[in-house]
Amino acid sequence: TEHPFGHLIDTLQSEQYEERRYFNPQKLSDVRYEKLPFCMRVLLESTIRKCDGFYIKTDDVSSILDWQKQQNQAEIAFSPARVLLQDFTGIPAMVDLAAMRDALAKQGVDPNLVNPRCPTDLIVDHSLQIDYSKWPDTMIRNQEMELIRNKERLQFFKWCSKTFKNINVVPPDINTVHQLNLEYLCQVVQEGEGFIYPDSVVGTDSHTTMINGLGILGWGVGGIESEAVMLGQPVSLTLPQVVGCKLVGTINPLATSIDTVLGITKHLRQAGIGGKFVEFFGPGVQQLSAPDRTTIANMCPEYNATVSFFPVDDITLQHFKHTICSEEKLVVLEDYLKSIKLFRSYGDQSEEPQYSEVIEMNLSSIVPHVSGPKRPQDRVAVTCMKEDFINCLNEKVGFKGFHISKEKQATQVPFLHEGAEYNLAHGSVVIAAVISCTNNCNPSVMLAAGLLAKKAVEAGLMVKPYIRTSLVPGSGTVTHYLNTSGVLPYLRKLGFEVVGYGCATCVGNTAPLPESVVEAIKQGDLVACGVLSGNRHLEGRLCDCIRANYLASPPLVMAYAIAGTVSINLETEPLGVNSEGKDVYLRDIWPSKEEVNHTEENIVIASMFKELRSRMEKGSTFWNSLESAESALFPWDPKSTYIRCPSFFSKLSKEVCTPQSIEGAYPLLFLGDKVTTDHISPAGSIARVSAAAKYLQSKRLTPREFNSYGARRGNDAVMTRGTFASIKLQNRLIGKTGPKTLHIPSGQMLDVFEAAERYQRDGVPLIILAGKEYGSGSSRDWAAKGPYLLGVRAVIAESFEKIHRNHLVGMGIAPLQFLPGQNADSLELCGKERFTINIPQELIPRQQLIVQTSTGKSFSVMALFENDMDVAFFRHGGILKYVARSLLP
């Protein structure tokens, strides 16, 4: 049929590539379009392209174009370009699709019609469980156990990869889901259905927001929402406010990427931007590398934003040149983004869009810090380090004091080491350790240390030989990029040799200091110092004779090691003298941000991405050797305790029943405030006395073989028994903590599963009573699927976490909210009543419903169905049945 916005189609033409078609939103209203934030322009393009008059309507397009007036009011539907799953959330989604194939095949429908409609990537990376923790065999033995334990699940994934269309399964031992999203899966500009369009993604991993740092709109959703998108349903969202974060000023030369990221995070947290989109602009953005931007975007949960968006600019293009793009694609990408004004040029003030509000941050206010001398929370600005150390000498013994008398503060103790004489004083550095375990996410800080070492050696500076130096990378990857960039030999010349991979200096695993050093420290009662880039530095941990320990960035560890003391002002005092007797200051050898970024992008990232592509092409040896069925229907193994066909599609028929009133329901649970998804559906280990444990033991499994709830999300029998199995669950029906409830008719206290089983056997519907923020915490699909299979028809609460509310609707459970000022206590509910909820045949969004109790009370609740699609899902018994019925003849 004719597209409602067919008149917006344009063609991208060039001699360098074949022509491409695209929708040009500017043709609707050039003036209003240019005022939109860039992230809203991505939403608008998708809504125009996907407009079908049913799921996505022309009114959605109008609302986005009129965003300034409609923000925080209009509900729109958004279809992302792709879905990202990790295996913990991916396995229940794929099990549901396999079960849907079974149900439709029984109705005479071709099961091959059931496929993800939205391109989906599933990365198997959450299955690792540590069984052995002693180096050097740790990795090999853990991998062996992981593959044995997860063989059933991996075989199922292998079947999915061969059977379903539109699904890309990345096997284990390749990389983590968020890193693959950044380094391999993102496309920036997608091509499909005859058009090119901006990449966008929703994912079930908490790190999905990282992708916004590359100009790709994406955020995290729950498992049921992701299944809905996979099956062609759009995401429903209220048009968000967009906060413009203007970055100005120049980053302090001594500030590392970590300093910058944490400084911006702190600023945004204080700004109070919860639930909003953030978009960065201003001249300061150009000082941030692509890895810096993705790290800032990854910190969204820390400052409560939904996304932190960095539009594509020249720096992003340079990054793509070394990662995902061929020369031709790079030209297409740039031409297309510029043609629809999604390419950012920070020098052009006319490009500034309008934001809901603007907060400004001066990057020059970010000051590099160290932490110490005894606790990580005691931060000291590098510029104040000498003054602060002297104050610590003066202060009484405590977290910030050593109580050294004034006359002894100038004490110097000479000693011999390897035939040469040296002096130790208060503040002398005797241990310097560069540890990358806390800095792996961003290579720039380790590269900065390496480049500083190179310049120091070239300037004729050295580290005194009595200082115990070490370099402990967090992984072989760090050693790889230090070697590739050519800085490792210079680190060695300063004494920073790679000593291995593991926890060393942080936990006190440091080689003994030379005896002459120890004797000098004791003779002068000196406050000697250790400087390290780890995350622990408690007094005495590094060595019992070292009283002051400081945490610092890797390049600052190098600087203090070269200086030989922390009692130095690095801005005004030299680190040392060269062979010509000339003073050398830190500013003379500190690598510029441009130097670090150039090395990172052109050498390190290019090399790392080449290695990743090679690993992706080779795949996993174990994965490649796995056998799986060659059939359209999955051959369920009745003996399997990992993969089981769920009962979501029982009694599937073409007829859609109008919602039935809930009559005579008992409360399964009577809960308080802030019941989290961890309370509802735990993801950790399976307790030996739980209902799930009893089931697994009946299958002849030992407790060691139980694994975790997270690993068994493909088995509805385990997950249903694990629903409300948290030992921290506080149920007012029993008056104590634990996974128990009261079976009201009999008065017996039972496991929640056993009570629900009795109610279902007797044909009694169930509800849950709760307080504020029901379903808060991590999004978890089984926190809605589990209650559904227990027979819960409705949850009546004071308020709901939004994603969990969506999940309840997606499973056909009614989220009902007490009216303002009311709750179970104000209505004098004891939780042992029977409840009847009158649901009209013509249910509408946010309709008030009447609840009647067996004690004669009557009160109203708000049905939290936000739109017509919510009502449709509820009428069908959830999203899965809704989609399945659409495929029936």
Short mmCIF file of C-alpha atoms in Angstrom, two decimals, residues 658-659 839-845 847 849 871 875:
data_model
loop_
_atom_site.label_atom_id
_atom_site.label_comp_id
_atom_site.label_asym_id
_atom_site.label_seq_id
_atom_site.Cartn_x
_atom_site.Cartn_y
_atom_site.Cartn_z
CA THR A 658 -13.45 -9.94 26.40
CA PRO A 659 -11.76 -9.33 29.75
CA ILE A 839 -13.75 -5.12 34.47
CA PRO A 840 -16.05 -3.64 31.80
CA GLN A 841 -16.26 -5.17 28.33
CA GLU A 842 -15.28 -1.83 26.73
CA LEU A 843 -12.15 -1.22 28.77
CA ILE A 844 -10.31 2.05 28.05
CA PRO A 845 -6.85 3.33 29.09
CA GLN A 847 -10.08 3.73 33.55
CA LEU A 849 -12.44 0.20 38.26
CA VAL A 871 -5.68 -2.75 26.51
CA ARG A 875 -7.62 -8.57 26.29
#
